[in-house]
Amino acid sequence: MTTLSDEIIEELADYLEGCELEAREATKITDRYPGMDFDDAYAIQYAIRRRKLARGNRLSGLKVGLTSRAKMKQMGVETPIYGFLMDYFDRPEGGEIETDQLIHPKVEAELAFVTKAPLKGPGCHIGNVLAATDFVIPAVEIIDSRYENFRFDLASVIADNCSSSRYVLGGQMADPADVDMRSFGVVMERNGEVAELGAGAAVLGHPAASVALLANMLGERGEEIPAGTLVLTGGITAAVAMERGDCLNVRYQGLGSVGMRFV
Ligand code: OOG
Ligand code: MG
């Protein structure tokens, strides 16, 4: 049940999306509406999604965030959240990320799943996810909270589409049966130096658990993960801040690497 009126939800969606599109910092929306709840927050996020679809942008996937202890600790928020990805977030492997379109980007190494059958909660588990997975593929998510210094509470970040801004897929896709996703190692190098490293188990014990959680959270709204959906399962390590001129290279055990340059 939302506590905010439809009018205020649309106004906040307009405000946060405007900040995204113009790379402007936003003030935390819970400062103005301290009583808002998670239903309000997702209502704002879905309003932003509808605005983009109405403008002709296409949905390109879904993401789950705050799924690893490293991320939860870094952000001071302990509950996994989900958001959406749009076609214009997509950047090519080995390409450039334009920093003047962003406020203060950070990068996350993630394992992405692409489904071949719908997944619907409640009751969705890792087994259902693996059976419905077409392939997994390495991903880097570029997050860019619209809030000053990435300082937010859960409701504010959910409304801000979980800081989503860009993503890069790359490396090699793989059959889920061929990847030991718990011991799957990632090494993030910024300008040739190791910045963070971790293993897949950091994500809820197993990255597929993140997809199951998403199916179960969507199930509460009567929604499902359709076949053919790209799902980013969440940063394995803490996120790393990038500036103009920085190069990123992430190595994914057995699945190649993903690189990009911030210009
Ligand atoms: C929220 C988004 C978190 C992840 O992978 O954990 C996220 C944030 O930290 O700004 O995308
Ligand atoms: Mg992420």
PDB file of C-alpha atoms and ligand atoms in Angstrom:
ATOM      1  CA  MET A   1       0.000   0.000   0.000  1.00  0.00           C
ATOM      2  CA  THR A   2       1.443   3.349  -1.012  1.00  0.00           C
ATOM      3  CA  THR A   3       1.205   6.293   1.381  1.00  0.00           C
ATOM      4  CA  LEU A   4       1.961   9.001  -1.202  1.00  0.00           C
ATOM      5  CA  SER A   5      -0.656  10.294  -3.652  1.00  0.00           C
ATOM      6  CA  ASP A   6      -0.349   9.452  -7.350  1.00  0.00           C
ATOM      7  CA  GLU A   7       0.431  13.098  -7.953  1.00  0.00           C
ATOM      8  CA  ILE A   8       3.407  13.131  -5.587  1.00  0.00           C
ATOM      9  CA  ILE A   9       4.665   9.807  -6.971  1.00  0.00           C
ATOM     10  CA  GLU A  10       4.665  11.284 -10.493  1.00  0.00           C
ATOM     11  CA  GLU A  11       6.320  14.479  -9.262  1.00  0.00           C
ATOM     12  CA  LEU A  12       9.126  12.534  -7.561  1.00  0.00           C
ATOM     13  CA  ALA A  13       9.572  10.318 -10.638  1.00  0.00           C
ATOM     14  CA  ASP A  14       9.890  13.454 -12.760  1.00  0.00           C
ATOM     15  CA  TYR A  15      12.422  14.943 -10.336  1.00  0.00           C
ATOM     16  CA  LEU A  16      14.642  11.832 -10.029  1.00  0.00           C
ATOM     17  CA  GLU A  17      14.527  10.991 -13.720  1.00  0.00           C
ATOM     18  CA  GLY A  18      15.352  14.590 -14.598  1.00  0.00           C
ATOM     19  CA  CYS A  19      18.424  14.350 -12.366  1.00  0.00           C
ATOM     20  CA  GLU A  20      19.442  11.115 -14.125  1.00  0.00           C
ATOM     21  CA  LEU A  21      19.018  12.530 -17.630  1.00  0.00           C
ATOM     22  CA  GLU A  22      20.820  15.789 -16.845  1.00  0.00           C
ATOM     23  CA  ALA A  23      23.510  14.249 -14.558  1.00  0.00           C
ATOM     24  CA  ARG A  24      22.424  16.465 -11.650  1.00  0.00           C
ATOM     25  CA  GLU A  25      22.565  15.581  -7.977  1.00  0.00           C
ATOM     26  CA  ALA A  26      19.260  15.033  -6.196  1.00  0.00           C
ATOM     27  CA  THR A  27      18.413  15.670  -2.569  1.00  0.00           C
ATOM     28  CA  LYS A  28      17.260  12.580  -0.734  1.00  0.00           C
ATOM     29  CA  ILE A  29      13.533  12.280  -1.330  1.00  0.00           C
ATOM     30  CA  THR A  30      12.983  10.878   2.166  1.00  0.00           C
ATOM     31  CA  ASP A  31      14.088  14.264   3.542  1.00  0.00           C
ATOM     32  CA  ARG A  32      10.870  15.657   2.063  1.00  0.00           C
ATOM     33  CA  TYR A  33       8.719  12.575   2.632  1.00  0.00           C
ATOM     34  CA  PRO A  34      10.134  10.797   5.697  1.00  0.00           C
ATOM     35  CA  GLY A  35       7.035   8.622   6.011  1.00  0.00           C
ATOM     36  CA  MET A  36       7.321   7.064   2.546  1.00  0.00           C
ATOM     37  CA  ASP A  37       7.571   3.260   2.453  1.00  0.00           C
ATOM     38  CA  PHE A  38       8.969   0.637   0.038  1.00  0.00           C
ATOM     39  CA  ASP A  39       5.695   0.475  -1.876  1.00  0.00           C
ATOM     40  CA  ASP A  40       5.942   4.221  -2.494  1.00  0.00           C
ATOM     41  CA  ALA A  41       9.578   3.791  -3.529  1.00  0.00           C
ATOM     42  CA  TYR A  42       8.826   1.048  -6.079  1.00  0.00           C
ATOM     43  CA  ALA A  43       5.800   3.044  -7.304  1.00  0.00           C
ATOM     44  CA  ILE A  44       8.184   5.928  -8.114  1.00  0.00           C
ATOM     45  CA  GLN A  45      10.641   3.542  -9.814  1.00  0.00           C
ATOM     46  CA  TYR A  46       7.853   2.015 -11.942  1.00  0.00           C
ATOM     47  CA  ALA A  47       6.660   5.527 -12.844  1.00  0.00           C
ATOM     48  CA  ILE A  48      10.180   6.333 -14.106  1.00  0.00           C
ATOM     49  CA  ARG A  49      10.145   3.094 -16.112  1.00  0.00           C
ATOM     50  CA  ARG A  50       6.773   3.991 -17.691  1.00  0.00           C
ATOM     51  CA  ARG A  51       8.042   7.446 -18.643  1.00  0.00           C
ATOM     52  CA  LYS A  52      11.024   5.938 -20.460  1.00  0.00           C
ATOM     53  CA  LEU A  53       8.885   3.335 -22.247  1.00  0.00           C
ATOM     54  CA  ALA A  54       6.440   6.053 -23.316  1.00  0.00           C
ATOM     55  CA  ARG A  55       9.390   7.953 -24.825  1.00  0.00           C
ATOM     56  CA  GLY A  56      10.342   4.926 -26.914  1.00  0.00           C
ATOM     57  CA  ASN A  57      13.173   3.461 -24.818  1.00  0.00           C
ATOM     58  CA  ARG A  58      13.118  -0.326 -24.526  1.00  0.00           C
ATOM     59  CA  LEU A  59      13.519  -2.418 -21.414  1.00  0.00           C
ATOM     60  CA  SER A  60      16.744  -4.431 -21.750  1.00  0.00           C
ATOM     61  CA  GLY A  61      16.840  -6.304 -18.460  1.00  0.00           C
ATOM     62  CA  LEU A  62      16.525  -6.303 -14.692  1.00  0.00           C
ATOM     63  CA  LYS A  63      19.045  -5.961 -11.892  1.00  0.00           C
ATOM     64  CA  VAL A  64      19.293  -6.964  -8.290  1.00  0.00           C
ATOM     65  CA  GLY A  65      21.449  -4.899  -5.948  1.00  0.00           C
ATOM     66  CA  LEU A  66      22.868  -4.999  -2.419  1.00  0.00           C
ATOM     67  CA  THR A  67      23.166  -8.777  -2.616  1.00  0.00           C
ATOM     68  CA  SER A  68      26.710  -9.083  -1.220  1.00  0.00           C
ATOM     69  CA  ARG A  69      28.004  -8.265   2.251  1.00  0.00           C
ATOM     70  CA  ALA A  70      30.693  -6.043   0.672  1.00  0.00           C
ATOM     71  CA  LYS A  71      28.043  -3.910  -1.036  1.00  0.00           C
ATOM     72  CA  MET A  72      25.740  -3.850   1.999  1.00  0.00           C
ATOM     73  CA  LYS A  73      28.625  -2.727   4.195  1.00  0.00           C
ATOM     74  CA  GLN A  74      29.771  -0.089   1.704  1.00  0.00           C
ATOM     75  CA  MET A  75      26.281   1.410   1.394  1.00  0.00           C
ATOM     76  CA  GLY A  76      25.084   0.856   4.976  1.00  0.00           C
ATOM     77  CA  VAL A  77      21.887  -0.761   3.689  1.00  0.00           C
ATOM     78  CA  GLU A  78      21.152  -4.441   4.316  1.00  0.00           C
ATOM     79  CA  THR A  79      18.236  -5.419   2.105  1.00  0.00           C
ATOM     80  CA  PRO A  80      18.492  -6.560  -1.520  1.00  0.00           C
ATOM     81  CA  ILE A  81      16.617  -4.366  -3.980  1.00  0.00           C
ATOM     82  CA  TYR A  82      15.754  -4.549  -7.677  1.00  0.00           C
ATOM     83  CA  GLY A  83      15.553  -2.188 -10.596  1.00  0.00           C
ATOM     84  CA  PHE A  84      15.331  -2.123 -14.381  1.00  0.00           C
ATOM     85  CA  LEU A  85      17.783  -1.711 -17.252  1.00  0.00           C
ATOM     86  CA  MET A  86      17.061   0.246 -20.425  1.00  0.00           C
ATOM     87  CA  ASP A  87      18.515  -0.119 -23.909  1.00  0.00           C
ATOM     88  CA  TYR A  88      20.422   3.160 -23.668  1.00  0.00           C
ATOM     89  CA  PHE A  89      22.296   1.939 -20.543  1.00  0.00           C
ATOM     90  CA  ASP A  90      24.101  -0.632 -22.693  1.00  0.00           C
ATOM     91  CA  ARG A  91      27.730   0.076 -23.651  1.00  0.00           C
ATOM     92  CA  PRO A  92      30.033  -2.129 -25.745  1.00  0.00           C
ATOM     93  CA  GLU A  93      32.871  -4.173 -24.283  1.00  0.00           C
ATOM     94  CA  GLY A  94      36.191  -2.361 -24.742  1.00  0.00           C
ATOM     95  CA  GLY A  95      34.405   0.933 -25.360  1.00  0.00           C
ATOM     96  CA  GLU A  96      34.119   4.309 -23.723  1.00  0.00           C
ATOM     97  CA  ILE A  97      31.989   5.503 -20.844  1.00  0.00           C
ATOM     98  CA  GLU A  98      31.186   9.187 -21.162  1.00  0.00           C
ATOM     99  CA  THR A  99      31.681  10.708 -17.749  1.00  0.00           C
ATOM    100  CA  ASP A 100      30.017  14.014 -18.641  1.00  0.00           C
ATOM    101  CA  GLN A 101      26.700  12.114 -18.823  1.00  0.00           C
ATOM    102  CA  LEU A 102      27.207  10.849 -15.259  1.00  0.00           C
ATOM    103  CA  ILE A 103      27.543  12.358 -11.778  1.00  0.00           C
ATOM    104  CA  HIS A 104      30.053  10.147  -9.903  1.00  0.00           C
ATOM    105  CA  PRO A 105      30.176   6.682 -11.498  1.00  0.00           C
ATOM    106  CA  LYS A 106      31.288   3.522  -9.713  1.00  0.00           C
ATOM    107  CA  VAL A 107      31.808   0.087 -11.223  1.00  0.00           C
ATOM    108  CA  GLU A 108      30.693  -3.333 -10.020  1.00  0.00           C
ATOM    109  CA  ALA A 109      31.771  -6.789 -11.212  1.00  0.00           C
ATOM    110  CA  GLU A 110      28.728  -9.017 -11.594  1.00  0.00           C
ATOM    111  CA  LEU A 111      27.621 -12.295 -13.103  1.00  0.00           C
ATOM    112  CA  ALA A 112      24.625 -11.856 -15.416  1.00  0.00           C
ATOM    113  CA  PHE A 113      22.032 -14.501 -16.283  1.00  0.00           C
ATOM    114  CA  VAL A 114      19.867 -14.752 -19.393  1.00  0.00           C
ATOM    115  CA  THR A 115      16.710 -16.811 -18.952  1.00  0.00           C
ATOM    116  CA  LYS A 116      15.124 -19.178 -21.474  1.00  0.00           C
ATOM    117  CA  ALA A 117      11.906 -19.821 -19.530  1.00  0.00           C
ATOM    118  CA  PRO A 118       9.780 -17.634 -17.261  1.00  0.00           C
ATOM    119  CA  LEU A 119      10.507 -17.641 -13.511  1.00  0.00           C
ATOM    120  CA  LYS A 120       7.708 -16.882 -11.114  1.00  0.00           C
ATOM    121  CA  GLY A 121       7.689 -16.669  -7.326  1.00  0.00           C
ATOM    122  CA  PRO A 122       6.833 -17.324  -4.584  1.00  0.00           C
ATOM    123  CA  GLY A 123       8.837 -20.455  -3.952  1.00  0.00           C
ATOM    124  CA  CYS A 124      11.424 -19.923  -6.698  1.00  0.00           C
ATOM    125  CA  HIS A 125      14.800 -21.479  -5.779  1.00  0.00           C
ATOM    126  CA  ILE A 126      18.279 -21.927  -7.245  1.00  0.00           C
ATOM    127  CA  GLY A 127      17.242 -25.156  -8.956  1.00  0.00           C
ATOM    128  CA  ASN A 128      14.418 -23.425 -10.832  1.00  0.00           C
ATOM    129  CA  VAL A 129      16.793 -20.652 -11.829  1.00  0.00           C
ATOM    130  CA  LEU A 130      19.500 -22.972 -13.169  1.00  0.00           C
ATOM    131  CA  ALA A 131      16.908 -24.990 -15.118  1.00  0.00           C
ATOM    132  CA  ALA A 132      15.562 -21.765 -16.658  1.00  0.00           C
ATOM    133  CA  THR A 133      18.977 -20.251 -17.465  1.00  0.00           C
ATOM    134  CA  ASP A 134      20.007 -20.071 -21.097  1.00  0.00           C
ATOM    135  CA  PHE A 135      23.528 -18.818 -20.322  1.00  0.00           C
ATOM    136  CA  VAL A 136      25.550 -16.742 -17.886  1.00  0.00           C
ATOM    137  CA  ILE A 137      27.824 -13.916 -19.006  1.00  0.00           C
ATOM    138  CA  PRO A 138      30.251 -11.540 -17.260  1.00  0.00           C
ATOM    139  CA  ALA A 139      28.973  -8.016 -16.649  1.00  0.00           C
ATOM    140  CA  VAL A 140      30.179  -4.713 -15.287  1.00  0.00           C
ATOM    141  CA  GLU A 141      27.494  -2.450 -13.931  1.00  0.00           C
ATOM    142  CA  ILE A 142      28.231   1.278 -13.821  1.00  0.00           C
ATOM    143  CA  ILE A 143      26.143   2.726 -11.017  1.00  0.00           C
ATOM    144  CA  ASP A 144      25.593   6.446 -10.514  1.00  0.00           C
ATOM    145  CA  SER A 145      23.398   7.259  -7.544  1.00  0.00           C
ATOM    146  CA  ARG A 146      21.708  10.558  -8.071  1.00  0.00           C
ATOM    147  CA  TYR A 147      22.200  11.291  -4.358  1.00  0.00           C
ATOM    148  CA  GLU A 148      25.146  13.239  -3.011  1.00  0.00           C
ATOM    149  CA  ASN A 149      28.079  10.936  -2.149  1.00  0.00           C
ATOM    150  CA  PHE A 150      25.878   7.847  -2.723  1.00  0.00           C
ATOM    151  CA  ARG A 151      24.312   8.627   0.672  1.00  0.00           C
ATOM    152  CA  PHE A 152      20.819   7.186   0.763  1.00  0.00           C
ATOM    153  CA  ASP A 153      18.344   5.028   2.629  1.00  0.00           C
ATOM    154  CA  LEU A 154      16.541   2.057   1.131  1.00  0.00           C
ATOM    155  CA  ALA A 155      13.406   3.925   0.007  1.00  0.00           C
ATOM    156  CA  SER A 156      15.430   6.685  -1.669  1.00  0.00           C
ATOM    157  CA  VAL A 157      17.670   4.304  -3.611  1.00  0.00           C
ATOM    158  CA  ILE A 158      14.778   2.080  -4.760  1.00  0.00           C
ATOM    159  CA  ALA A 159      12.956   5.147  -6.101  1.00  0.00           C
ATOM    160  CA  ASP A 160      16.178   6.158  -7.901  1.00  0.00           C
ATOM    161  CA  ASN A 161      16.078   2.840  -9.811  1.00  0.00           C
ATOM    162  CA  CYS A 162      18.834   1.473  -7.574  1.00  0.00           C
ATOM    163  CA  SER A 163      21.468   3.875  -8.988  1.00  0.00           C
ATOM    164  CA  SER A 164      21.291   2.187 -12.425  1.00  0.00           C
ATOM    165  CA  SER A 165      22.985   4.028 -15.258  1.00  0.00           C
ATOM    166  CA  ARG A 166      25.142   1.909 -17.594  1.00  0.00           C
ATOM    167  CA  TYR A 167      26.257  -1.699 -18.030  1.00  0.00           C
ATOM    168  CA  VAL A 168      28.722  -3.607 -20.183  1.00  0.00           C
ATOM    169  CA  LEU A 169      28.453  -7.307 -21.050  1.00  0.00           C
ATOM    170  CA  GLY A 170      31.462  -9.182 -22.326  1.00  0.00           C
ATOM    171  CA  GLY A 171      33.859 -11.997 -21.932  1.00  0.00           C
ATOM    172  CA  GLN A 172      32.425 -15.370 -22.852  1.00  0.00           C
ATOM    173  CA  MET A 173      28.967 -16.678 -22.214  1.00  0.00           C
ATOM    174  CA  ALA A 174      28.772 -20.107 -20.610  1.00  0.00           C
ATOM    175  CA  ASP A 175      26.342 -22.882 -19.884  1.00  0.00           C
ATOM    176  CA  PRO A 176      25.428 -22.617 -16.181  1.00  0.00           C
ATOM    177  CA  ALA A 177      26.388 -26.288 -15.747  1.00  0.00           C
ATOM    178  CA  ASP A 178      29.964 -25.455 -16.765  1.00  0.00           C
ATOM    179  CA  VAL A 179      30.566 -22.701 -14.191  1.00  0.00           C
ATOM    180  CA  ASP A 180      31.196 -23.283 -10.491  1.00  0.00           C
ATOM    181  CA  MET A 181      29.404 -20.082  -9.630  1.00  0.00           C
ATOM    182  CA  ARG A 182      30.318 -20.090  -5.939  1.00  0.00           C
ATOM    183  CA  SER A 183      34.072 -20.274  -6.372  1.00  0.00           C
ATOM    184  CA  PHE A 184      33.932 -18.185  -9.581  1.00  0.00           C
ATOM    185  CA  GLY A 185      36.686 -15.590  -9.051  1.00  0.00           C
ATOM    186  CA  VAL A 186      36.706 -11.964 -10.232  1.00  0.00           C
ATOM    187  CA  VAL A 187      39.607  -9.505 -10.186  1.00  0.00           C
ATOM    188  CA  MET A 188      38.928  -5.811 -10.812  1.00  0.00           C
ATOM    189  CA  GLU A 189      41.862  -3.760 -12.056  1.00  0.00           C
ATOM    190  CA  ARG A 190      41.730   0.022 -12.260  1.00  0.00           C
ATOM    191  CA  ASN A 191      44.584   1.519 -14.285  1.00  0.00           C
ATOM    192  CA  GLY A 192      46.451  -1.778 -14.091  1.00  0.00           C
ATOM    193  CA  GLU A 193      46.262  -2.171 -10.342  1.00  0.00           C
ATOM    194  CA  VAL A 194      44.085  -4.619  -8.462  1.00  0.00           C
ATOM    195  CA  ALA A 195      41.304  -2.617  -6.812  1.00  0.00           C
ATOM    196  CA  GLU A 196      38.954  -5.375  -5.589  1.00  0.00           C
ATOM    197  CA  LEU A 197      38.644  -9.133  -5.856  1.00  0.00           C
ATOM    198  CA  GLY A 198      36.071 -11.670  -4.821  1.00  0.00           C
ATOM    199  CA  ALA A 199      34.179 -14.861  -5.555  1.00  0.00           C
ATOM    200  CA  GLY A 200      30.619 -15.584  -6.690  1.00  0.00           C
ATOM    201  CA  ALA A 201      29.553 -16.953  -3.314  1.00  0.00           C
ATOM    202  CA  ALA A 202      29.672 -13.366  -2.026  1.00  0.00           C
ATOM    203  CA  VAL A 203      26.319 -12.902  -3.781  1.00  0.00           C
ATOM    204  CA  LEU A 204      23.776 -14.475  -1.421  1.00  0.00           C
ATOM    205  CA  GLY A 205      25.870 -17.652  -1.236  1.00  0.00           C
ATOM    206  CA  HIS A 206      25.305 -18.331  -4.964  1.00  0.00           C
ATOM    207  CA  PRO A 207      24.557 -15.819  -7.753  1.00  0.00           C
ATOM    208  CA  ALA A 208      21.530 -17.871  -8.883  1.00  0.00           C
ATOM    209  CA  ALA A 209      19.978 -17.136  -5.468  1.00  0.00           C
ATOM    210  CA  SER A 210      19.839 -13.489  -6.541  1.00  0.00           C
ATOM    211  CA  VAL A 211      17.713 -14.388  -9.580  1.00  0.00           C
ATOM    212  CA  ALA A 212      15.467 -16.562  -7.382  1.00  0.00           C
ATOM    213  CA  LEU A 213      15.081 -13.665  -4.958  1.00  0.00           C
ATOM    214  CA  LEU A 214      14.117 -11.375  -7.833  1.00  0.00           C
ATOM    215  CA  ALA A 215      11.466 -13.859  -9.021  1.00  0.00           C
ATOM    216  CA  ASN A 216      10.111 -14.045  -5.469  1.00  0.00           C
ATOM    217  CA  MET A 217      10.069 -10.251  -5.008  1.00  0.00           C
ATOM    218  CA  LEU A 218       8.330  -9.778  -8.387  1.00  0.00           C
ATOM    219  CA  GLY A 219       5.925 -12.588  -7.467  1.00  0.00           C
ATOM    220  CA  GLU A 220       4.637 -10.422  -4.618  1.00  0.00           C
ATOM    221  CA  ARG A 221       3.439  -7.961  -7.274  1.00  0.00           C
ATOM    222  CA  GLY A 222       2.009 -10.720  -9.491  1.00  0.00           C
ATOM    223  CA  GLU A 223       4.897 -10.262 -11.951  1.00  0.00           C
ATOM    224  CA  GLU A 224       7.426 -12.752 -13.292  1.00  0.00           C
ATOM    225  CA  ILE A 225      10.827 -12.773 -14.969  1.00  0.00           C
ATOM    226  CA  PRO A 226       9.949 -13.473 -18.620  1.00  0.00           C
ATOM    227  CA  ALA A 227      11.957 -15.852 -20.823  1.00  0.00           C
ATOM    228  CA  GLY A 228      14.861 -14.084 -22.505  1.00  0.00           C
ATOM    229  CA  THR A 229      15.502 -11.653 -19.655  1.00  0.00           C
ATOM    230  CA  LEU A 230      18.967 -10.385 -18.777  1.00  0.00           C
ATOM    231  CA  VAL A 231      19.417 -10.228 -14.994  1.00  0.00           C
ATOM    232  CA  LEU A 232      22.403  -8.578 -13.289  1.00  0.00           C
ATOM    233  CA  THR A 233      22.782 -10.366  -9.960  1.00  0.00           C
ATOM    234  CA  GLY A 234      24.646  -7.697  -7.958  1.00  0.00           C
ATOM    235  CA  GLY A 235      28.176  -6.538  -7.260  1.00  0.00           C
ATOM    236  CA  ILE A 236      30.412  -9.280  -5.881  1.00  0.00           C
ATOM    237  CA  THR A 237      32.798  -6.782  -4.266  1.00  0.00           C
ATOM    238  CA  ALA A 238      32.484  -3.198  -3.063  1.00  0.00           C
ATOM    239  CA  ALA A 239      31.991  -0.753  -5.961  1.00  0.00           C
ATOM    240  CA  VAL A 240      35.015   1.166  -7.277  1.00  0.00           C
ATOM    241  CA  ALA A 241      34.851   4.895  -8.137  1.00  0.00           C
ATOM    242  CA  MET A 242      36.048   5.825 -11.643  1.00  0.00           C
ATOM    243  CA  GLU A 243      37.087   9.183 -13.055  1.00  0.00           C
ATOM    244  CA  ARG A 244      37.700  10.581 -16.506  1.00  0.00           C
ATOM    245  CA  GLY A 245      40.873   9.004 -17.906  1.00  0.00           C
ATOM    246  CA  ASP A 246      40.589   5.806 -15.831  1.00  0.00           C
ATOM    247  CA  CYS A 247      40.696   2.358 -17.412  1.00  0.00           C
ATOM    248  CA  LEU A 248      38.920  -0.642 -15.987  1.00  0.00           C
ATOM    249  CA  ASN A 249      39.660  -4.287 -16.681  1.00  0.00           C
ATOM    250  CA  VAL A 250      37.790  -7.051 -14.869  1.00  0.00           C
ATOM    251  CA  ARG A 251      38.939 -10.664 -15.172  1.00  0.00           C
ATOM    252  CA  TYR A 252      36.325 -13.369 -14.682  1.00  0.00           C
ATOM    253  CA  GLN A 253      37.613 -16.859 -13.957  1.00  0.00           C
ATOM    254  CA  GLY A 254      37.305 -18.961 -17.099  1.00  0.00           C
ATOM    255  CA  LEU A 255      35.035 -16.394 -18.800  1.00  0.00           C
ATOM    256  CA  GLY A 256      37.455 -13.803 -20.144  1.00  0.00           C
ATOM    257  CA  SER A 257      37.426 -10.152 -19.231  1.00  0.00           C
ATOM    258  CA  VAL A 258      35.448  -6.946 -19.586  1.00  0.00           C
ATOM    259  CA  GLY A 259      37.190  -3.619 -20.114  1.00  0.00           C
ATOM    260  CA  MET A 260      36.292   0.006 -20.687  1.00  0.00           C
ATOM    261  CA  ARG A 261      37.725   3.483 -20.578  1.00  0.00           C
ATOM    262  CA  PHE A 262      36.178   6.469 -18.826  1.00  0.00           C
ATOM    263  CA  VAL A 263      36.442   9.514 -21.084  1.00  0.00           C
TER     264      VAL A 263
HETATM  265  C1  OOG B   1      22.718   0.683  -5.219  1.00  0.00           C
HETATM  266  C2  OOG B   1      22.858  -0.312  -6.341  1.00  0.00           C
HETATM  267  C3  OOG B   1      23.592  -1.558  -5.901  1.00  0.00           C
HETATM  268  C4  OOG B   1      24.613  -3.764  -6.636  1.00  0.00           C
HETATM  269  O1  OOG B   1      25.040  -4.466  -7.552  1.00  0.00           O
HETATM  270  O2  OOG B   1      24.751  -4.074  -5.444  1.00  0.00           O
HETATM  271  C5  OOG B   1      23.932  -2.499  -6.998  1.00  0.00           C
HETATM  272  C6  OOG B   1      24.013   1.413  -4.946  1.00  0.00           C
HETATM  273  O3  OOG B   1      24.909   0.837  -4.323  1.00  0.00           O
HETATM  274  O4  OOG B   1      24.114   2.594  -5.316  1.00  0.00           O
HETATM  275  O5  OOG B   1      23.716  -2.284  -8.168  1.00  0.00           O
HETATM  276 MG    MG B   2      24.843  -3.653  -9.447  1.00  0.00          MG
END
